[in-house]
Amino acid sequence: MADDAGQDKRKQHRARQSGVKADKKKLKAKKDTNQKEPELTARQRNPKAFAINSAQRAERNFRRKEDITAKKQHIPVVDQTPDVPPPVLIAVVGPPKVGKTTLIKDLIKSFTRTNVTEIKGPITIVTSKKRRITLVECNNDVNSMIDVAKCADLVLLLCDASYGFEMEIFEFLNICQVHGMPKIMGVLTHLDMIKNPKQLRKRKKELKHRFWTEVYDGAKLFYLSGLLHGEYLRNEVKNLGRFISVMKFRPLQWRGAHSYLLVDRLEDVTNTDRVRRDPKCDREVVLYGYVRGVPLKQEHMVHIAGLGDARIDELSAIPDPCPLPGTEKKRSLLEKERLLYAPMSGVGGIVYDKDAVYIELQGSHSHKEQEQTAEAAEQAELVSKLIDKKATIDEQMEQQEFRLFSDGKPIKSKDFRNDQDDEEEEESSEDEDEEGADSGLDAAGSEDEQDEFDAEDWRGENSEEENPEDSDAASSGDEEYQSLGNVKTANESDSDDEEARVLASNMSWKTNLAQKARDAFLQRHSESKNLMRLVYGVFNQSELRQEADAEGNEDSEEELGGLFRVAAKKQTQQQSDKDIRDKDERCLFEYQGDATRDWLAEENKELIKNCFVTGKWKASEDAENLLKMDDMSDAESEVYGDFEDLETGEQHSGKPKTDDGEDSDDESAKPEESAAAKRKMTRVEEENLTKAELMSKKLKLKAKFDAEYDNSGEGKGEEETGRITGDHSFYEDLKAEAQRQSELNKSEFAHLDNEFRIQIEGYRPGLYVRLGFKQLPAEFVENFDASYPVLVGALNMTEENVGYVNCKVKKHRWYKKILKTGDPLIISMGWRRFQTVAIFAKVEDNFRQRYLKYTPNHVTCSMTFWGPITPQNTGFLALQTVRQDQEEMRRLGFRIAATGCVTELDKSSQIMKKLKLVGHPFKIYKKTAFVKDMFNSSLEVAKFEGAKIKTVSGIRGQIKKAHHTPEGSYRATFEDKILLSDIVFCRTWFRVEVPRFYAPVTSLLLPLEQKSQWQGMKTLGQLKRERAVQNAAQPDSMYTAIVRKEKIFRPLAIPKALQRALPYKDKPKLGPEDPKAALERVAVVNSPYEQKVAKMMKMIETNYKDKRHRERVEMKKRMKNYREKKREKMASKERRQKELRKKVSRAISKMRGKKSA
């Protein structure tokens, strides 16, 4: 209301307190309070008022509502997102000079309040409690755009609104459509360049609809109106950040089956001496990044995009450098939550380079005396104290002391003593092996318990409380060393005692050799796996007591101040129990003869009773009960009772017993009925059923049927709301099934230890891992540039092989040139980018792949090439060049040549090319002819015996036998007589071999200025243009003038015998008797009358022509005179108009002069 203080407040409505309306409202409220269900809606209280008036309108509304609901539904996908997901990868893509770097800086500042001066490599920031994002800037390079499209979760597509969508944007959208469409959000910049508001609105609308055409209708398009002090407006950036923070993503098919990571840090750990001797030697490189997709395993081979395939030499998980808030325990109060992780951008004064870490120091002004905070002063004081120390660290450690309690005796460092290093290693390895086998010891005190104080401190206390047997067993092999260690520290200063102690320690290895051998054997036995323990579980009473003590004393340890822990006595007890247990199981040595078990005793028989399966274990494990359980139906089979999963060790508990007394009485009263209900009745039992039992059985079956097929939930909803709802149970069941599967996947390994889980499952997504590689090229490290993304994708087992890949491909409609078979193509498929030679083909009706020389327009065709085996339906795109050459880009315009998907994986190719063998007949005998010039030898003819042949005129034939002369000729038969001028051809097919050429694109190995200039194998046309080589002209391919001689047909000659037999009307009458004789011209002589008539007609014609000529001359004269008169009239008219204009002008000027005067 404070904002509305300056405005006029409108008068609020006052409800009526009396009158007819008020009385009605009071009566209605009174009825509502008296009703049993006051929360009923109006439709439920008065259903007649909401009755259907028109069935057609109701049906139309219902159908529309169901259509809208069906459009919102999509196939449920099992959520594979881990508990701690990896950061959302956001790529900022766009042409040069559109504001990519500025937008990334503003987003970082909006989320973390940190200014980043240089954007290099991925930058990870924490945006909320449960989400992190990684910002990556994509270069204007095809290789970078392809790699970013393969791994990005969200793409911010920047466009210069004053210029419009450029070709790079359309290329990137096509790349995304092929490799899996991520979420795409458009961002329009440079809107302040358009000054006219109307034109700005029109421009926004045009770009929005064009963007919707390429992505989908309703795609989000942001507007960044302009810059203020070199930054975008804060509210606009914050609004964009809100959309990024709540964006949801659907899993993509390729990424849901492969693990990958985007490298955000690189280290070269090669031996410097080796690099000094050979600068071009193979390097040992370590890459860092977040695992994405599916769990990553070390056995998988990976592909580094732009480098090639590589085998992982080392794989380990390291602490997350940018953890979510609350996931990392703070070690001290000074540690802060890191909200920004940019190792390549120099944030925080630390820059990670290829092989070094640089710390940015302040300038000389930092050495001046300034006002320091308390924290800075404390740090400076600590550093100065360290510098002023004169003694070594060992001497200082000898004089250190501390006390556990304020009134206790101080403990000095020189009184503290460790055992020998070898014994420490043996004990630590023994403890680790015992933990891995199943010893049950806690790993928390594996190192702390090895440190021992002097005998006066706590060894004596423990030895008094322990049993004598346990103490003897625990210290069986350490008596000599312990006796030497009990020498008082005050006597160590004497030189004689020192020499005696050294001599005793040198000779102590010879004493008690047999006892040491026994101890070594027992230690090896305790470290080995025990098959009986693995199969039958705990079989020793000491282990049972040990586990019970471990559970009881789990929380018994006390901590002092959160730093020190009171030494528990159970570790020594556990070690002694373990030694005794191992020694009890063996009777090899004499000293264990008394402890050998008597297996005839009853208590010892109970220990091995479960090792034999012939007895009856439990009531639920009886053979008869197990057979009954096997006979149960699958729908009603339920196993009651607790059991343990031997593989995982997980305890599964059965259904708890009901506490209700009545239910228990009923169950005990009718055990036979419950057993009969859980198993299928036999035919004899069904025949012996009474009428009441048979009726109860039918009622149960009917109730079961009704429960399965009746829509009870929706019927109940109709009764409550009174509305007609559709049947969405199938979709809801699918969603519930996907949700259950997701929960099951997450809970399967949740209870395991992290290291053990990694061994089974692999490095799950979200972990920050360290990948070590050996024998990587030196150019990869020397020419590394953080602005180019390094994508590491894991390969499945089949994808490591190379073979023939058959694809369905279509030339892009925007690509100007057609693709030619045999030209090298750069293909991006899966994680790889490689160059290969493709052969195009067309699948005919008989499934034969016919060879094509060029790709057809607007139609898909088949393409086969030699490359890595990739799963079917994997999309790919083809380019002819990836060079950033302006002239070539201007000539091509659109660089993506073709798109398609993998259809078939085969180790061989079956592409056939049509070949026509042409021959000419040289002898013809009715329907038999001899043909030459088709084959070169009789052996070739023998191979084609029985083949079908055909003439150009369409007469079909067959090859019979070879003819002796000329060589390669043969005899053939036809269905009609052919001519010597006919051409005979035989249509054959031969197999085309696909070239085995596969070359990965190694753009990351090039120097910085040549990163975008990778050039593979060139086409034949490029080589000829570069070397100015012209093709030799072939005479058959020359375009010459076609000269066709006119065919002169012979006149029809009818024999005289036939002429005599013909009727008169069919006899030739006009033709000469001898058509071969030349025809003579006949002279025509007119009569005198005809001559007079001809002379008269000639005179009349001459007179008519003369008259026409005179009339034409007179008409020309008249036209000439008329034009002259008209010209004079127009000139006089113009003169009069000119004089009139002058008079008017003079009058106007005089009037103006008078007014001015």
Coordinates of N, CA and C in Angstrom, one line a residue, residues 217-380:
D217 N 7.7 -24.1 -32.4 CA 6.8 -23.0 -32.1 C 6.7 -22.7 -30.6
G218 N 7.0 -21.5 -30.2 CA 7.0 -21.1 -28.8 C 8.3 -21.2 -28.2
A219 N 9.4 -21.4 -28.9 CA 10.7 -21.4 -28.4 C 11.0 -20.0 -27.7
K220 N 11.8 -20.1 -26.6 CA 12.0 -18.9 -25.8 C 13.1 -18.0 -26.5
L221 N 12.8 -16.7 -26.7 CA 13.7 -15.8 -27.3 C 13.8 -14.6 -26.4
F222 N 15.0 -14.3 -25.9 CA 15.2 -13.2 -25.0 C 15.7 -12.0 -25.8
Y223 N 15.4 -10.8 -25.2 CA 15.9 -9.6 -25.8 C 16.8 -8.9 -24.9
L224 N 18.0 -8.6 -25.3 CA 18.9 -7.8 -24.5 C 18.9 -6.4 -25.2
S225 N 18.3 -5.4 -24.5 CA 18.0 -4.2 -25.2 C 19.2 -3.4 -25.5
G226 N 20.3 -3.5 -24.7 CA 21.4 -2.7 -25.1 C 22.5 -2.8 -24.0
L227 N 23.5 -2.0 -24.1 CA 24.6 -2.0 -23.1 C 24.6 -0.7 -22.3
L228 N 25.0 -0.9 -21.0 CA 25.1 0.3 -20.1 C 26.4 0.1 -19.4
H229 N 27.4 1.0 -19.7 CA 28.7 0.9 -19.1 C 29.4 -0.4 -19.5
G230 N 29.2 -0.8 -20.7 CA 29.9 -2.1 -21.2 C 29.2 -3.4 -20.7
E231 N 28.1 -3.3 -20.1 CA 27.4 -4.5 -19.6 C 25.9 -4.4 -20.0
Y232 N 25.3 -5.6 -20.1 CA 23.9 -5.7 -20.3 C 23.1 -5.3 -19.1
L233 N 21.9 -4.9 -19.3 CA 21.1 -4.4 -18.2 C 20.9 -5.6 -17.1
R234 N 21.0 -5.2 -15.9 CA 21.0 -6.1 -14.8 C 19.8 -7.0 -14.7
N235 N 18.6 -6.3 -14.9 CA 17.3 -7.0 -14.8 C 17.2 -8.1 -15.9
E236 N 17.6 -7.7 -17.1 CA 17.5 -8.7 -18.2 C 18.4 -9.9 -18.0
V237 N 19.7 -9.6 -17.5 CA 20.6 -10.8 -17.2 C 20.0 -11.6 -16.1
K238 N 19.4 -11.0 -15.1 CA 18.9 -11.7 -14.0 C 17.7 -12.6 -14.4
N239 N 16.9 -12.0 -15.3 CA 15.7 -12.8 -15.8 C 16.2 -14.0 -16.6
L240 N 17.3 -13.8 -17.4 CA 17.8 -14.9 -18.2 C 18.4 -15.9 -17.2
G241 N 19.1 -15.5 -16.1 CA 19.6 -16.4 -15.1 C 18.5 -17.2 -14.4
R242 N 17.4 -16.6 -14.2 CA 16.3 -17.4 -13.6 C 15.8 -18.5 -14.5
F243 N 15.7 -18.2 -15.8 CA 15.2 -19.3 -16.7 C 16.3 -20.4 -16.7
I244 N 17.5 -20.0 -16.7 CA 18.6 -21.1 -16.7 C 18.5 -21.9 -15.4
S245 N 18.2 -21.3 -14.3 CA 18.3 -22.0 -13.0 C 17.2 -23.0 -12.9
V246 N 16.0 -22.8 -13.6 CA 14.9 -23.7 -13.4 C 14.6 -24.6 -14.6
M247 N 15.5 -24.5 -15.6 CA 15.3 -25.3 -16.8 C 15.4 -26.8 -16.5
K248 N 14.5 -27.5 -17.2 CA 14.5 -29.0 -17.1 C 14.9 -29.6 -18.4
F249 N 15.6 -30.7 -18.3 CA 16.2 -31.3 -19.5 C 15.7 -32.8 -19.6
R250 N 15.5 -33.1 -20.9 CA 15.1 -34.5 -21.2 C 16.4 -35.3 -21.7
P251 N 16.5 -36.5 -21.3 CA 17.7 -37.3 -21.7 C 17.7 -37.5 -23.2
L252 N 18.9 -37.5 -23.8 CA 19.1 -37.7 -25.2 C 19.6 -39.2 -25.4
Q253 N 19.3 -39.7 -26.5 CA 19.6 -41.2 -26.7 C 21.0 -41.5 -26.7
W254 N 21.9 -40.7 -27.4 CA 23.3 -41.0 -27.5 C 24.0 -40.8 -26.1
R255 N 23.6 -39.7 -25.5 CA 24.3 -39.4 -24.2 C 23.8 -40.3 -23.1
G256 N 22.5 -40.8 -23.3 CA 22.0 -41.8 -22.3 C 22.7 -43.1 -22.3
A257 N 23.5 -43.4 -23.3 CA 24.2 -44.7 -23.5 C 25.7 -44.6 -23.4
H258 N 26.2 -43.4 -23.3 CA 27.7 -43.2 -23.3 C 28.0 -42.2 -22.2
S259 N 29.2 -42.4 -21.7 CA 29.8 -41.5 -20.7 C 30.7 -40.5 -21.4
Y260 N 30.8 -39.3 -20.9 CA 31.7 -38.3 -21.6 C 32.0 -37.3 -20.5
L261 N 33.0 -36.4 -20.9 CA 33.3 -35.3 -20.0 C 33.9 -34.2 -20.8
L262 N 33.7 -33.0 -20.4 CA 34.3 -31.8 -21.0 C 35.5 -31.4 -20.1
V263 N 36.7 -31.4 -20.7 CA 37.9 -31.2 -20.0 C 38.0 -29.7 -19.6
D264 N 38.2 -29.4 -18.3 CA 38.3 -28.1 -17.8 C 39.7 -27.8 -17.3
R265 N 40.6 -28.8 -17.3 CA 42.0 -28.6 -16.9 C 42.9 -29.7 -17.5
L266 N 44.1 -29.3 -17.8 CA 45.0 -30.2 -18.4 C 46.4 -30.0 -17.8
E267 N 47.1 -31.1 -17.5 CA 48.4 -31.1 -16.9 C 49.3 -32.1 -17.7
D268 N 50.5 -31.6 -17.9 CA 51.5 -32.4 -18.5 C 52.5 -32.9 -17.4
V269 N 52.4 -34.3 -17.1 CA 53.2 -34.8 -16.1 C 54.4 -35.7 -16.6
T270 N 54.8 -35.4 -17.8 CA 55.9 -36.1 -18.4 C 57.2 -35.7 -17.7
N271 N 58.1 -36.7 -17.6 CA 59.4 -36.4 -17.0 C 60.1 -35.3 -17.7
T272 N 60.5 -34.3 -17.0 CA 61.2 -33.1 -17.6 C 62.5 -33.5 -18.3
D273 N 63.2 -34.4 -17.7 CA 64.5 -34.8 -18.3 C 64.2 -35.5 -19.7
R274 N 63.2 -36.3 -19.8 CA 62.8 -36.9 -21.0 C 62.4 -35.9 -22.1
V275 N 61.7 -34.9 -21.6 CA 61.3 -33.8 -22.6 C 62.5 -33.0 -23.0
R276 N 63.4 -32.8 -22.1 CA 64.6 -32.0 -22.4 C 65.4 -32.8 -23.5
R277 N 65.5 -34.1 -23.4 CA 66.3 -34.9 -24.3 C 65.6 -35.0 -25.7
D278 N 64.3 -35.1 -25.6 CA 63.5 -35.3 -26.9 C 62.3 -34.4 -26.8
P279 N 62.3 -33.2 -27.3 CA 61.1 -32.3 -27.1 C 59.8 -32.9 -27.8
K280 N 60.0 -33.7 -28.8 CA 58.8 -34.3 -29.5 C 58.4 -35.7 -29.1
C281 N 58.9 -36.1 -27.9 CA 58.5 -37.4 -27.4 C 57.0 -37.4 -27.0
D282 N 56.5 -38.6 -26.9 CA 55.1 -38.7 -26.4 C 55.0 -38.3 -25.0
R283 N 53.9 -37.7 -24.7 CA 53.7 -37.1 -23.4 C 52.7 -37.9 -22.5
E284 N 52.9 -37.8 -21.2 CA 51.9 -38.3 -20.2 C 51.1 -37.1 -19.8
V285 N 49.8 -37.2 -20.1 CA 48.9 -36.0 -19.9 C 47.8 -36.5 -18.9
V286 N 47.4 -35.5 -18.0 CA 46.3 -35.8 -17.1 C 45.2 -34.8 -17.4
L287 N 44.0 -35.3 -17.6 CA 42.8 -34.4 -17.9 C 41.9 -34.5 -16.7
Y288 N 41.2 -33.4 -16.5 CA 40.2 -33.3 -15.4 C 38.9 -32.9 -15.9
G289 N 37.8 -33.4 -15.3 CA 36.5 -32.9 -15.7 C 35.4 -33.7 -15.0
Y290 N 34.2 -33.3 -15.1 CA 33.0 -33.9 -14.5 C 32.5 -35.0 -15.4
V291 N 32.2 -36.2 -14.9 CA 31.7 -37.3 -15.6 C 30.2 -37.0 -15.9
R292 N 29.8 -37.2 -17.1 CA 28.4 -37.0 -17.6 C 27.9 -38.2 -18.3
G293 N 26.6 -38.3 -18.5 CA 26.0 -39.4 -19.2 C 25.8 -40.6 -18.3
V294 N 26.6 -41.7 -18.5 CA 26.5 -42.9 -17.8 C 27.8 -43.1 -17.0
P295 N 27.9 -44.1 -16.1 CA 29.1 -44.3 -15.3 C 30.3 -44.6 -16.3
L296 N 31.4 -44.1 -16.0 CA 32.7 -44.2 -16.7 C 33.5 -45.3 -16.1
K297 N 34.0 -46.2 -16.9 CA 34.9 -47.3 -16.4 C 36.3 -47.2 -17.1
Q298 N 37.3 -47.6 -16.4 CA 38.6 -47.5 -16.9 C 38.9 -48.5 -18.1
E299 N 38.1 -49.6 -18.2 CA 38.3 -50.5 -19.3 C 37.9 -49.9 -20.6
H300 N 37.0 -49.0 -20.6 CA 36.5 -48.4 -21.8 C 37.6 -47.6 -22.5
M301 N 37.7 -47.7 -23.8 CA 38.5 -46.8 -24.6 C 37.7 -45.5 -24.9
V302 N 38.4 -44.4 -24.9 CA 37.8 -43.1 -25.1 C 38.3 -42.5 -26.4
H303 N 37.5 -41.6 -26.8 CA 37.9 -40.8 -28.0 C 38.0 -39.3 -27.6
I304 N 39.1 -38.8 -27.9 CA 39.3 -37.3 -27.6 C 39.1 -36.6 -28.9
A305 N 38.0 -35.9 -29.0 CA 37.6 -35.2 -30.2 C 38.7 -34.2 -30.7
G306 N 39.1 -34.4 -31.9 CA 40.2 -33.6 -32.4 C 41.6 -34.2 -32.3
L307 N 41.6 -35.4 -31.6 CA 42.9 -36.0 -31.4 C 42.9 -37.5 -31.8
G308 N 41.9 -38.3 -31.4 CA 41.8 -39.7 -31.8 C 41.5 -40.5 -30.6
D309 N 41.5 -41.9 -30.8 CA 41.2 -42.8 -29.7 C 42.4 -42.9 -28.8
A310 N 42.1 -43.2 -27.5 CA 43.2 -43.4 -26.5 C 42.7 -44.3 -25.5
R311 N 43.6 -45.0 -24.8 CA 43.3 -45.9 -23.7 C 43.6 -45.2 -22.4
I312 N 42.7 -45.3 -21.5 CA 42.8 -44.7 -20.2 C 43.9 -45.5 -19.4
D313 N 44.9 -44.8 -19.0 CA 46.0 -45.4 -18.1 C 45.7 -45.3 -16.7
E314 N 45.1 -44.2 -16.3 CA 44.8 -44.0 -14.8 C 43.4 -43.3 -14.7
L315 N 42.6 -43.7 -13.8 CA 41.3 -43.1 -13.6 C 41.0 -43.1 -12.1
S316 N 40.8 -41.9 -11.6 CA 40.5 -41.8 -10.2 C 39.6 -40.6 -9.9
A317 N 38.8 -40.7 -8.9 CA 37.9 -39.6 -8.5 C 38.7 -38.7 -7.5
I318 N 38.5 -37.4 -7.6 CA 39.2 -36.4 -6.7 C 38.1 -35.5 -6.1
P319 N 38.4 -34.8 -5.1 CA 37.3 -34.0 -4.5 C 36.8 -33.0 -5.4
D320 N 35.5 -32.7 -5.3 CA 34.9 -31.8 -6.2 C 35.4 -30.3 -6.0
P321 N 36.0 -29.7 -7.0 CA 36.5 -28.3 -6.8 C 35.4 -27.3 -6.7
C322 N 34.2 -27.6 -7.1 CA 33.1 -26.6 -7.0 C 31.9 -27.4 -6.4
P323 N 31.9 -27.7 -5.2 CA 30.8 -28.6 -4.6 C 29.5 -27.7 -4.4
L324 N 28.4 -28.5 -4.3 CA 27.2 -27.8 -4.0 C 27.2 -27.4 -2.5
P325 N 26.5 -26.4 -2.1 CA 26.5 -25.9 -0.7 C 26.0 -27.0 0.2
G326 N 26.8 -27.3 1.2 CA 26.4 -28.3 2.2 C 26.9 -29.7 1.9
T327 N 27.4 -30.0 0.7 CA 27.9 -31.3 0.4 C 29.3 -31.6 1.0
E328 N 30.1 -30.6 1.2 CA 31.5 -30.7 1.7 C 31.6 -30.3 3.1
K329 N 32.2 -31.1 4.0 CA 32.4 -30.8 5.4 C 33.5 -29.8 5.5
K330 N 33.2 -28.7 6.3 CA 34.3 -27.7 6.5 C 35.3 -28.2 7.4
R331 N 36.6 -28.0 7.0 CA 37.7 -28.4 7.9 C 38.0 -27.4 9.0
S332 N 37.8 -26.1 8.7 CA 38.0 -25.1 9.6 C 37.1 -24.0 9.4
L333 N 37.1 -23.0 10.3 CA 36.1 -21.9 10.2 C 36.5 -21.0 9.1
L334 N 37.8 -21.0 8.6 CA 38.2 -20.0 7.6 C 37.8 -20.4 6.2
E335 N 37.5 -21.7 6.0 CA 37.2 -22.2 4.7 C 35.8 -21.7 4.2
K336 N 35.7 -21.1 3.0 CA 34.5 -20.6 2.5 C 34.0 -21.5 1.3
E337 N 32.7 -21.3 1.1 CA 32.1 -22.1 0.0 C 32.6 -21.4 -1.3
R338 N 33.1 -22.3 -2.2 CA 33.6 -21.8 -3.5 C 32.4 -21.8 -4.5
L339 N 32.1 -20.6 -5.0 CA 31.0 -20.5 -5.9 C 31.4 -20.4 -7.3
L340 N 32.7 -20.4 -7.6 CA 33.2 -20.2 -9.0 C 34.5 -21.0 -9.1
Y341 N 34.5 -21.8 -10.3 CA 35.7 -22.6 -10.6 C 36.0 -22.4 -12.0
A342 N 37.1 -21.7 -12.3 CA 37.5 -21.4 -13.6 C 39.0 -21.5 -13.7
P343 N 39.5 -22.8 -13.8 CA 41.0 -23.0 -13.7 C 41.8 -22.4 -14.9
M344 N 41.2 -22.2 -16.1 CA 41.9 -21.6 -17.2 C 41.8 -20.1 -17.3
S345 N 40.9 -19.5 -16.5 CA 40.6 -18.1 -16.7 C 41.4 -17.2 -15.7
G346 N 42.1 -17.8 -14.8 CA 42.9 -17.0 -13.8 C 42.1 -16.4 -12.7
V347 N 40.9 -17.0 -12.3 CA 40.1 -16.5 -11.2 C 40.8 -16.8 -9.9
G348 N 40.9 -15.9 -9.0 CA 41.5 -16.1 -7.7 C 43.0 -16.0 -7.7
G349 N 43.6 -15.5 -8.8 CA 45.1 -15.4 -8.9 C 45.8 -16.6 -9.2
I350 N 45.1 -17.8 -9.6 CA 45.8 -19.0 -9.9 C 45.4 -19.4 -11.3
V351 N 46.4 -19.7 -12.2 CA 46.1 -20.0 -13.6 C 46.8 -21.4 -13.8
Y352 N 46.0 -22.4 -14.3 CA 46.5 -23.7 -14.6 C 46.9 -23.7 -16.1
D353 N 48.2 -23.9 -16.4 CA 48.7 -24.0 -17.7 C 48.9 -25.4 -18.1
K354 N 49.5 -25.7 -19.2 CA 49.7 -27.1 -19.7 C 50.5 -27.9 -18.7
D355 N 51.6 -27.3 -18.2 CA 52.5 -28.1 -17.3 C 52.9 -27.4 -16.1
A356 N 52.1 -26.3 -15.7 CA 52.5 -25.6 -14.5 C 51.3 -24.8 -14.0
V357 N 51.5 -24.4 -12.8 CA 50.4 -23.6 -12.1 C 51.1 -22.2 -11.7
Y358 N 50.5 -21.2 -12.2 CA 51.0 -19.8 -12.0 C 50.2 -19.1 -10.9
I359 N 50.9 -18.5 -10.0 CA 50.2 -17.7 -8.9 C 50.5 -16.2 -9.2
E360 N 49.4 -15.5 -9.4 CA 49.6 -14.1 -9.7 C 49.9 -13.3 -8.4
L361 N 51.0 -12.6 -8.4 CA 51.4 -11.8 -7.2 C 51.1 -10.4 -7.5
Q362 N 50.9 -9.7 -6.4 CA 50.5 -8.3 -6.5 C 51.8 -7.5 -6.9
G363 N 51.6 -6.2 -7.3 CA 52.7 -5.4 -7.7 C 53.5 -4.9 -6.5
S364 N 54.4 -3.9 -6.8 CA 55.3 -3.4 -5.8 C 54.5 -2.6 -4.8
H365 N 53.3 -2.1 -5.2 CA 52.5 -1.3 -4.2 C 52.0 -2.1 -3.1
S366 N 52.0 -3.4 -3.3 CA 51.5 -4.3 -2.2 C 52.4 -4.4 -1.0
H367 N 53.7 -4.0 -1.2 CA 54.7 -4.1 -0.1 C 54.6 -2.9 0.8
K368 N 53.8 -1.9 0.4 CA 53.7 -0.7 1.3 C 52.9 -1.0 2.6
E369 N 53.1 -0.3 3.6 CA 52.4 -0.5 4.8 C 50.9 0.0 4.7
Q370 N 50.0 -0.9 4.8 CA 48.6 -0.6 4.7 C 47.9 -1.0 6.0
E371 N 46.6 -0.5 6.1 CA 45.8 -1.0 7.2 C 45.3 -2.4 6.9
Q372 N 45.7 -3.3 7.8 CA 45.4 -4.7 7.6 C 44.2 -5.1 8.5
T373 N 43.5 -6.1 8.0 CA 42.4 -6.7 8.8 C 43.0 -7.6 9.9
A374 N 42.2 -8.0 10.8 CA 42.7 -8.9 11.8 C 43.2 -10.3 11.2
E375 N 42.4 -10.7 10.3 CA 42.8 -12.0 9.6 C 44.1 -11.9 8.9
A376 N 44.3 -10.8 8.1 CA 45.5 -10.6 7.4 C 46.7 -10.4 8.4
A377 N 46.5 -9.7 9.4 CA 47.6 -9.5 10.4 C 48.0 -10.8 11.0
E378 N 47.0 -11.7 11.3 CA 47.3 -13.0 11.9 C 48.1 -13.8 10.9
Q379 N 47.7 -13.8 9.7 CA 48.5 -14.6 8.7 C 49.9 -14.0 8.5
A380 N 50.0 -12.7 8.5 CA 51.4 -12.1 8.4 C 52.2 -12.5 9.6

